[in-house]
Short mmCIF file of C-alpha atoms and ligand atoms in Angstrom, two decimals:
data_model
loop_
_atom_site.label_atom_id
_atom_site.label_comp_id
_atom_site.label_asym_id
_atom_site.label_seq_id
_atom_site.Cartn_x
_atom_site.Cartn_y
_atom_site.Cartn_z
CA MET A 248 -22.44 -16.57 -11.92
CA ALA A 249 -20.29 -16.19 -8.38
CA GLU A 250 -22.41 -16.18 -5.17
CA LYS A 251 -22.53 -12.67 -3.99
CA ILE A 252 -20.95 -11.82 -0.62
CA THR A 253 -22.02 -9.41 1.76
CA LEU A 254 -19.47 -6.87 3.63
CA SER A 255 -20.99 -5.21 6.32
CA VAL A 256 -19.19 -2.17 8.84
CA ILE A 257 -21.78 -1.33 11.98
CA LYS A 258 -20.59 0.92 14.51
CA ALA A 259 -20.86 2.63 17.60
CA ASP A 260 -19.58 4.60 20.71
CA VAL A 261 -20.87 2.45 23.60
CA GLY A 262 -18.32 3.75 26.24
CA GLY A 263 -15.22 5.75 26.15
CA PHE A 264 -11.57 4.87 27.91
CA VAL A 265 -10.57 7.80 29.11
CA GLY A 266 -13.18 10.28 28.36
CA HIS A 267 -13.93 10.22 24.87
CA SER A 268 -10.51 9.03 23.71
CA SER A 269 -10.75 5.70 23.36
CA ILE A 270 -11.77 2.21 24.01
CA HIS A 271 -10.94 -0.27 26.87
CA ASN A 272 -9.76 -3.75 25.75
CA ASP A 273 -12.62 -5.68 27.88
CA LEU A 274 -15.11 -3.78 25.01
CA LEU A 275 -13.28 -5.42 22.18
CA GLU A 276 -12.85 -8.56 23.71
CA THR A 277 -16.63 -8.80 24.27
CA ALA A 278 -17.46 -7.81 21.04
CA LYS A 279 -14.89 -10.32 19.64
CA ASP A 280 -16.62 -13.21 21.77
CA ARG A 281 -20.25 -12.27 20.64
CA LEU A 282 -19.08 -12.46 16.68
CA SER A 283 -17.12 -15.64 17.33
CA ASN A 284 -20.24 -17.21 18.58
CA ALA A 285 -22.05 -15.73 15.44
CA LEU A 286 -19.48 -17.34 13.31
CA GLU A 287 -19.49 -20.83 14.78
CA LYS A 288 -23.33 -20.62 14.51
CA GLY A 289 -22.83 -20.07 10.43
CA LEU A 290 -24.36 -16.53 10.67
CA LEU A 291 -21.27 -15.22 9.60
CA ILE A 292 -18.18 -15.98 7.12
CA ASP A 293 -15.80 -14.07 8.64
CA PHE A 294 -15.48 -10.62 11.15
CA HIS A 295 -12.97 -8.49 12.57
CA VAL A 296 -13.50 -6.31 15.58
CA THR A 297 -11.46 -3.20 15.76
CA ARG A 298 -12.31 0.85 16.93
CA CYS A 299 -11.07 4.33 16.16
CA GLY A 300 -11.37 6.38 19.07
CA ASP A 301 -13.86 5.62 21.19
CA ASP A 302 -15.87 4.19 18.40
CA LEU A 303 -16.36 0.34 18.04
CA GLU A 304 -16.16 -1.19 14.84
CA LEU A 305 -17.93 -4.35 13.81
CA ILE A 306 -16.52 -5.53 10.30
CA MET A 307 -18.45 -8.69 9.18
CA THR A 308 -18.67 -10.70 5.90
CA HIS A 309 -21.87 -12.77 5.18
CA LYS A 310 -24.39 -14.07 2.84
CA HIS A 311 -27.77 -12.22 4.06
CA GLY A 312 -27.28 -9.04 2.15
CA VAL A 313 -27.59 -5.40 3.01
CA ASP A 314 -30.10 -4.16 5.56
CA ALA A 315 -30.44 -8.21 7.01
CA GLU A 316 -32.04 -8.33 10.16
CA LYS A 317 -30.12 -10.87 11.55
CA ILE A 318 -26.92 -9.02 11.11
CA HIS A 319 -28.33 -5.62 12.50
CA LYS A 320 -29.54 -7.91 15.41
CA LEU A 321 -26.69 -9.33 15.68
CA SER A 322 -24.68 -6.03 15.87
CA TRP A 323 -27.05 -4.61 18.32
CA ASN A 324 -27.02 -7.11 20.68
CA THR A 325 -23.12 -6.84 20.50
CA PHE A 326 -23.36 -3.16 21.22
CA VAL A 327 -25.71 -4.17 23.94
CA ALA A 328 -23.32 -6.60 25.40
CA CYS A 329 -20.41 -3.98 25.12
CA THR A 330 -22.48 -1.23 27.18
CA GLU A 331 -23.22 -3.80 29.96
CA VAL A 332 -19.57 -4.11 30.08
CA ALA A 333 -18.95 -0.42 29.81
CA LYS A 334 -21.33 0.20 32.61
CA LYS A 335 -19.49 -2.47 34.96
CA LEU A 336 -16.15 -0.23 34.37
CA LYS A 337 -18.19 3.10 34.52
CA MET A 338 -16.70 3.67 31.14
CA TYR A 339 -17.31 7.43 29.84
CA GLY A 340 -20.55 7.57 28.11
CA ALA A 341 -21.68 3.75 28.31
CA GLY A 342 -24.17 3.51 25.49
CA GLN A 343 -24.14 6.49 24.30
CA ASP A 344 -24.86 5.70 20.75
CA LEU A 345 -27.54 3.32 21.40
CA LEU A 346 -30.72 5.41 21.41
CA SER A 347 -33.38 2.88 21.69
CA ASP A 348 -34.43 0.45 24.49
CA ALA A 349 -35.36 -2.31 21.97
CA PHE A 350 -34.20 -3.71 18.48
CA THR A 351 -37.11 -3.54 16.14
CA GLY A 352 -35.37 -5.12 12.72
CA THR A 353 -32.81 -2.44 11.69
CA VAL A 354 -30.07 -0.59 13.60
CA LYS A 355 -30.62 2.29 11.03
CA GLY A 356 -32.39 5.35 12.96
CA ILE A 357 -31.63 4.00 16.47
CA GLY A 358 -27.63 5.07 16.61
CA PRO A 359 -24.98 3.05 15.19
CA GLY A 360 -23.67 4.02 11.74
CA VAL A 361 -23.93 1.47 8.91
CA ALA A 362 -21.95 1.22 5.54
CA GLU A 363 -22.99 -2.35 4.12
CA MET A 364 -22.47 -3.52 0.34
CA GLU A 365 -23.24 -6.87 -1.63
CA PHE A 366 -20.79 -7.46 -4.37
CA GLU A 367 -19.74 -10.60 -6.39
CA GLU A 368 -16.11 -11.20 -4.96
CA ARG A 369 -13.52 -10.68 -7.94
CA LYS A 370 -10.48 -12.79 -8.98
CA SER A 371 -8.69 -10.59 -5.92
CA GLU A 372 -10.81 -8.33 -3.75
CA PRO A 373 -8.94 -5.64 -2.49
CA VAL A 374 -10.72 -3.43 -0.16
CA ILE A 375 -10.33 -0.44 1.99
CA ILE A 376 -12.28 0.53 5.30
CA PHE A 377 -12.07 3.70 6.48
CA MET A 378 -13.20 4.67 9.91
CA ALA A 379 -13.12 8.31 11.43
CA ASP A 380 -13.78 9.72 14.80
CA LYS A 381 -14.65 13.16 16.14
CA THR A 382 -16.23 14.04 12.86
CA SER A 383 -19.13 13.52 10.64
CA PRO A 384 -20.35 11.65 7.33
CA GLY A 385 -20.15 14.79 5.32
CA ALA A 386 -16.36 14.36 5.77
CA TRP A 387 -16.15 11.49 3.06
CA ASN A 388 -17.36 14.16 0.60
CA LEU A 389 -14.36 15.74 -0.51
CA PRO A 390 -11.84 12.42 -0.85
CA LEU A 391 -14.56 10.43 -2.61
CA TYR A 392 -15.01 13.42 -5.09
CA LYS A 393 -11.29 13.01 -5.49
CA ILE A 394 -10.87 9.35 -5.65
CA PHE A 395 -13.60 8.96 -7.96
CA ALA A 396 -13.87 12.11 -9.67
CA ASP A 397 -10.58 14.25 -10.19
CA PRO A 398 -7.74 13.05 -12.66
CA PHE A 399 -5.36 15.02 -10.60
CA ASN A 400 -5.86 12.56 -7.90
CA THR A 401 -6.66 9.51 -9.47
CA ALA A 402 -4.74 8.76 -12.99
CA GLY A 403 -7.07 5.52 -14.00
CA LEU A 404 -9.43 8.07 -14.73
CA VAL A 405 -7.52 9.12 -17.54
CA ILE A 406 -5.41 6.04 -18.24
CA ASP A 407 -7.79 2.90 -17.29
CA PRO A 408 -10.35 2.34 -19.94
CA ALA A 409 -12.56 0.62 -17.70
CA MET A 410 -12.65 3.81 -15.59
CA HIS A 411 -12.84 6.00 -18.41
CA GLU A 412 -16.57 6.72 -18.59
CA GLY A 413 -16.55 8.15 -15.20
CA PHE A 414 -18.75 7.17 -11.82
CA ILE A 415 -22.33 7.75 -10.47
CA PHE A 416 -22.36 9.34 -7.26
CA GLU A 417 -25.83 8.96 -5.00
CA VAL A 418 -26.10 11.96 -2.98
CA VAL A 419 -28.54 12.29 0.10
CA ASP A 420 -30.21 15.15 1.66
CA VAL A 421 -29.76 14.40 5.10
CA TYR A 422 -32.47 17.29 6.07
CA GLU A 423 -35.06 16.29 3.65
CA HIS A 424 -34.63 12.66 3.38
CA LYS A 425 -34.19 12.74 -0.24
CA LYS A 426 -31.53 11.35 -2.59
CA ILE A 427 -30.08 11.79 -6.18
CA ASN A 428 -27.65 10.34 -8.46
CA LEU A 429 -25.09 12.50 -10.15
CA SER A 430 -22.88 11.17 -13.07
CA THR A 431 -19.47 12.41 -13.55
CA PRO A 432 -17.72 14.01 -15.42
CA GLU A 433 -20.77 14.93 -17.43
CA GLU A 434 -22.38 16.46 -14.25
CA THR A 435 -19.39 17.42 -12.03
CA TYR A 436 -20.32 21.15 -11.31
CA ASP A 437 -23.76 20.22 -9.90
CA LEU A 438 -22.32 17.36 -7.93
CA LEU A 439 -19.67 19.73 -6.54
CA MET A 440 -22.60 22.77 -5.79
CA PHE A 441 -24.31 19.86 -3.43
CA ILE A 442 -21.56 17.70 -1.94
CA GLY A 443 -19.35 21.19 -1.03
CA ALA A 444 -22.26 21.60 1.08
CA MET A 445 -21.33 18.39 3.56
CA ARG A 446 -23.32 19.12 6.32
CA ARG A 447 -26.79 18.61 4.49
CA PHE A 448 -25.82 16.76 1.21
CA MET A 449 -23.62 13.43 1.63
CA ILE A 450 -22.39 10.73 -0.94
CA ARG A 451 -23.61 7.54 0.25
CA ALA A 452 -22.48 5.44 -2.67
CA VAL A 453 -20.37 5.53 -5.79
CA TYR A 454 -21.08 3.26 -8.59
CA ARG A 455 -19.09 2.55 -11.98
CA LYS A 456 -21.24 3.13 -14.95
CA ASP A 457 -21.68 -0.36 -15.49
CA GLY A 458 -23.42 -0.59 -12.15
CA MET A 459 -20.61 -2.20 -9.78
CA ILE A 460 -20.53 -0.99 -6.90
CA ALA A 461 -17.60 0.80 -5.83
CA ALA A 462 -17.68 2.87 -2.36
CA VAL A 463 -20.42 3.03 0.40
CA ALA A 464 -20.33 5.41 3.35
CA SER A 465 -22.48 5.74 6.59
CA THR A 466 -24.61 8.75 6.60
CA GLN A 467 -26.34 8.52 9.95
CA LYS A 468 -26.49 11.55 11.81
CA LEU A 469 -27.08 11.55 15.27
CA SER A 470 -28.54 14.73 16.05
CA LEU A 471 -31.28 14.63 13.27
CA ILE A 472 -31.90 11.27 15.10
CA ALA A 473 -32.06 12.43 18.52
CA GLY A 474 -33.25 15.84 17.86
CA LYS A 475 -30.03 17.17 20.34
CA TYR A 476 -26.90 16.75 20.48
CA VAL A 477 -25.60 13.12 21.58
CA GLY A 478 -22.36 13.18 20.26
CA LYS A 479 -20.68 12.75 16.42
CA ASP A 480 -21.37 10.57 14.06
CA ASP A 481 -17.81 9.15 13.55
CA PRO A 482 -18.41 7.84 9.89
CA VAL A 483 -17.14 5.00 8.27
CA LEU A 484 -16.60 4.28 4.49
CA ILE A 485 -15.99 1.16 2.46
CA VAL A 486 -14.40 1.53 -0.93
CA ARG A 487 -13.16 -1.33 -3.42
CA THR A 488 -10.11 -0.54 -5.20
CA GLN A 489 -7.84 -1.96 -8.11
CA ALA A 490 -8.51 -3.62 -11.67
CA GLY A 491 -10.69 -1.01 -13.49
CA LEU A 492 -11.20 0.95 -10.05
CA PRO A 493 -9.38 3.64 -8.29
CA ALA A 494 -5.87 1.76 -7.30
CA VAL A 495 -5.21 1.48 -3.26
CA GLY A 496 -2.58 4.39 -3.42
CA GLU A 497 -5.30 6.57 -5.58
CA VAL A 498 -7.78 5.59 -2.98
CA LEU A 499 -5.53 7.09 -0.03
CA GLU A 500 -4.09 10.04 -2.20
CA PRO A 501 -6.88 12.39 -0.91
CA PHE A 502 -6.14 11.76 2.91
CA ALA A 503 -2.48 13.32 2.23
CA PHE A 504 -3.92 16.59 2.15
CA SER A 505 -5.46 16.98 6.03
CA HIS A 506 -8.92 18.55 4.40
CA ILE A 507 -10.97 20.61 7.40
CA VAL A 508 -14.29 18.63 8.65
CA GLU A 509 -16.26 19.39 11.40
CA GLY A 510 -16.46 17.80 14.94
CA TRP A 511 -13.41 18.06 16.93
CA MET A 512 -14.28 18.89 20.67
CA ARG A 513 -18.39 19.12 21.55
CA GLY A 514 -18.88 17.91 18.00
CA SER A 515 -18.96 22.00 17.42
CA HIS A 516 -15.51 23.03 15.86
CA HIS A 517 -13.92 22.65 12.62
CA GLY A 518 -10.70 21.06 12.52
CA PRO A 519 -8.10 19.17 10.33
CA MET A 520 -9.02 15.50 9.76
CA MET A 521 -5.71 13.65 10.53
CA PRO A 522 -4.58 10.39 8.48
CA VAL A 523 -2.83 7.75 11.35
CA ALA A 524 -2.14 4.45 11.97
CA PHE A 525 -4.41 2.32 14.28
CA TYR A 526 -2.40 2.70 17.23
CA GLU A 527 -2.42 6.26 16.89
CA ALA A 528 -6.23 6.67 16.43
CA ASN A 529 -6.81 8.04 20.15
CA PRO A 530 -7.50 11.50 19.78
CA SER A 531 -6.61 13.56 22.89
CA ARG A 532 -5.82 17.12 22.23
CA PHE A 533 -8.90 19.25 22.67
CA ASP A 534 -11.07 16.00 21.93
CA GLY A 535 -9.04 15.60 18.67
CA PRO A 536 -8.04 16.61 16.69
CA PRO A 537 -10.75 14.15 14.14
CA ARG A 538 -8.26 11.38 12.53
CA VAL A 539 -9.06 8.73 10.19
CA ILE A 540 -7.67 5.26 10.28
CA ALA A 541 -7.89 2.88 6.72
CA ALA A 542 -7.72 -0.72 7.37
CA GLY A 543 -6.65 -2.44 4.10
CA PHE A 544 -8.49 -6.30 3.29
CA GLN A 545 -8.12 -8.71 0.66
CA ILE A 546 -11.14 -10.84 0.82
CA ALA A 547 -10.67 -14.43 -0.24
CA ASN A 548 -13.89 -16.33 -0.17
CA GLY A 549 -15.69 -14.03 2.14
CA LYS A 550 -12.51 -14.27 4.57
CA LEU A 551 -11.32 -10.98 5.50
CA ILE A 552 -7.73 -11.30 5.09
CA GLY A 553 -5.88 -8.78 6.96
CA PRO A 554 -6.21 -5.62 8.18
CA ARG A 555 -3.20 -3.88 6.75
CA ASP A 556 -2.93 -0.52 8.62
CA LEU A 557 -2.56 1.85 5.37
CA PHE A 558 -1.74 4.92 6.67
CA ASP A 559 1.16 3.58 8.99
CA ASP A 560 3.31 5.04 5.87
CA PRO A 561 5.78 7.79 6.47
CA ALA A 562 4.27 9.41 3.15
CA PHE A 563 1.81 10.21 5.47
CA ASP A 564 3.91 12.10 7.76
CA LYS A 565 3.74 15.58 6.28
CA ALA A 566 -0.18 15.25 6.25
CA ARG A 567 0.25 14.74 10.15
CA SER A 568 2.29 17.27 10.63
CA ARG A 569 0.30 19.88 8.55
CA ALA A 570 -2.71 18.76 10.36
CA ASN A 571 -0.94 19.56 13.58
CA GLU A 572 -0.14 23.54 12.14
CA ILE A 573 -3.78 23.88 11.07
CA ALA A 574 -4.98 22.69 14.74
CA ASN A 575 -2.52 25.15 16.41
CA TYR A 576 -3.76 27.73 13.93
CA LEU A 577 -7.71 26.92 14.48
CA ARG A 578 -7.08 26.67 18.06
CA TYR A 579 -6.23 30.35 18.58
CA HIS A 580 -9.58 31.37 17.22
CA GLY A 581 -10.89 29.63 20.72
CA PRO A 582 -14.65 30.28 20.93
CA PHE A 583 -14.62 32.32 17.60
CA GLU A 584 -16.07 31.12 13.86
CA PRO A 585 -14.87 29.56 11.98
CA HIS A 586 -13.15 27.50 14.63
CA ARG A 587 -16.50 26.99 16.20
CA LEU A 588 -18.94 25.80 13.78
CA GLY A 589 -21.86 28.32 12.46
CA LEU A 590 -24.91 29.01 14.46
CA GLU A 591 -27.02 26.81 12.40
CA ASP A 592 -24.55 24.05 13.29
CA LEU A 593 -25.17 24.82 17.13
CA GLU A 594 -28.88 24.44 16.87
CA TYR A 595 -28.69 21.03 18.75
CA THR A 596 -26.59 22.52 21.28
CA THR A 597 -26.97 24.83 24.00
CA MET A 598 -27.88 27.87 21.45
CA PRO A 599 -31.49 27.40 21.62
CA GLN A 600 -31.40 27.40 25.37
CA LEU A 601 -29.38 30.55 25.57
CA MET A 602 -31.63 32.19 23.47
CA LYS A 603 -34.53 31.33 25.26
CA LYS A 604 -33.19 32.32 28.76
CA LEU A 605 -32.12 35.96 27.10
CA GLU A 606 -35.37 36.21 24.98
CA LYS A 607 -36.92 39.05 27.25
CA ARG A 608 -33.53 41.05 27.39
CA PHE A 609 -33.52 41.55 23.88
CA GLU A 610 -35.21 44.94 22.61
CA PRO A 611 -35.35 46.68 19.64
CA GLU A 612 -31.91 48.60 18.72
C1 F6R B 103 -17.07 15.20 20.67
C2 F6R B 103 -17.15 14.44 21.95
C3 F6R B 103 -16.09 15.04 23.28
C4 F6R B 103 -17.22 15.50 23.99
C5 F6R B 103 -16.65 16.32 25.22
C6 F6R B 103 -17.86 16.83 26.21
O1 F6R B 103 -17.34 14.01 19.73
O2 F6R B 103 -17.74 13.28 21.87
O3 F6R B 103 -15.90 16.36 22.63
O4 F6R B 103 -18.25 16.53 23.71
O5 F6R B 103 -15.73 15.80 25.72
O6 F6R B 103 -18.29 15.75 26.75
P1 F6R B 103 -19.13 15.81 27.79
O7 F6R B 103 -20.41 16.69 27.88
O8 F6R B 103 -19.92 14.19 28.10
O9 F6R B 103 -18.60 16.05 29.04
MG1 MG B 104 -17.90 9.14 23.04
MG1 MG B 105 -16.35 8.92 18.72
#
């Protein structure tokens, strides 16, 4: 049996340039230096450092499995080193996502977002890593449903015998800290009931029915960790593709529709998810609109061959221009719902303070 490898994507916002729009090159170089050292020491098989908006993304392959303390520690120390650089340059919100003073075995629950999967490398292993900025993990629910359960999106669900049986979705209730596995196509309607409520229920992983892991998403919610608004979670997603899994084009297809996600300015607005090329991943208008990049890799004996910039394709121009139309339309609403998030989503921002301040002035009507 072939040896298993682990693909880890660990990310954090440790300082923005300028404001929350992008990242200074010195932070990327610092991260590369750190991971190069780890590579030389044999801790990693390979790595790629990139960014989406103000989020620093560490993409790593290794043999230590998921949740490996060594890999999490390396990532944490890398973010700490980048924070030091960010502080020197007085980058905006330096160290913003590092919610703990100390590392205690895992980066989970102390700020960074994590998506990791361990698998046996196939004869050819094409994967796509999606990275988003100015939104939260529920943003993956709609595209993941379409990729793995909608035959109008994924022709392979009908045509390819290896996919015909359907997939299993692991769904997390991020408020109650519970999870459930739901199987498609049999439990499609049950699944949709949950994942349509994407603030609370998030798809964490998708498996083929023979147990093969197909996708893993980060589901960390910073506000739930910190108990207050400390920036958006800006999630990542790993999807394996082809040869009995959805094709690269089927995995990208849902993003030709700019669906509405939460995030954008102050993490408090609904806006369209705009698929962009790497060089366009700098949210500036009203700190957005939210955007997503897709980095394609072929993994060869653990080496990351790539990335290919998969949204750098005129076929996504229409989605981008529609996203801008939707952005205009929503912006006209200013501070009114549904552009601004509903009250229950503002509980970690100004609302509780305002309520408290005005409490005494409320009288029976
Ligand atoms: C959204 C985000 C930004 C900030 C906004 C205000 O995820 O990070 O939209 O919320 O720029 O930032 P502060 O309060 O730091 O001035
Ligand atoms: Mg930021
Ligand atoms: Mg961000």
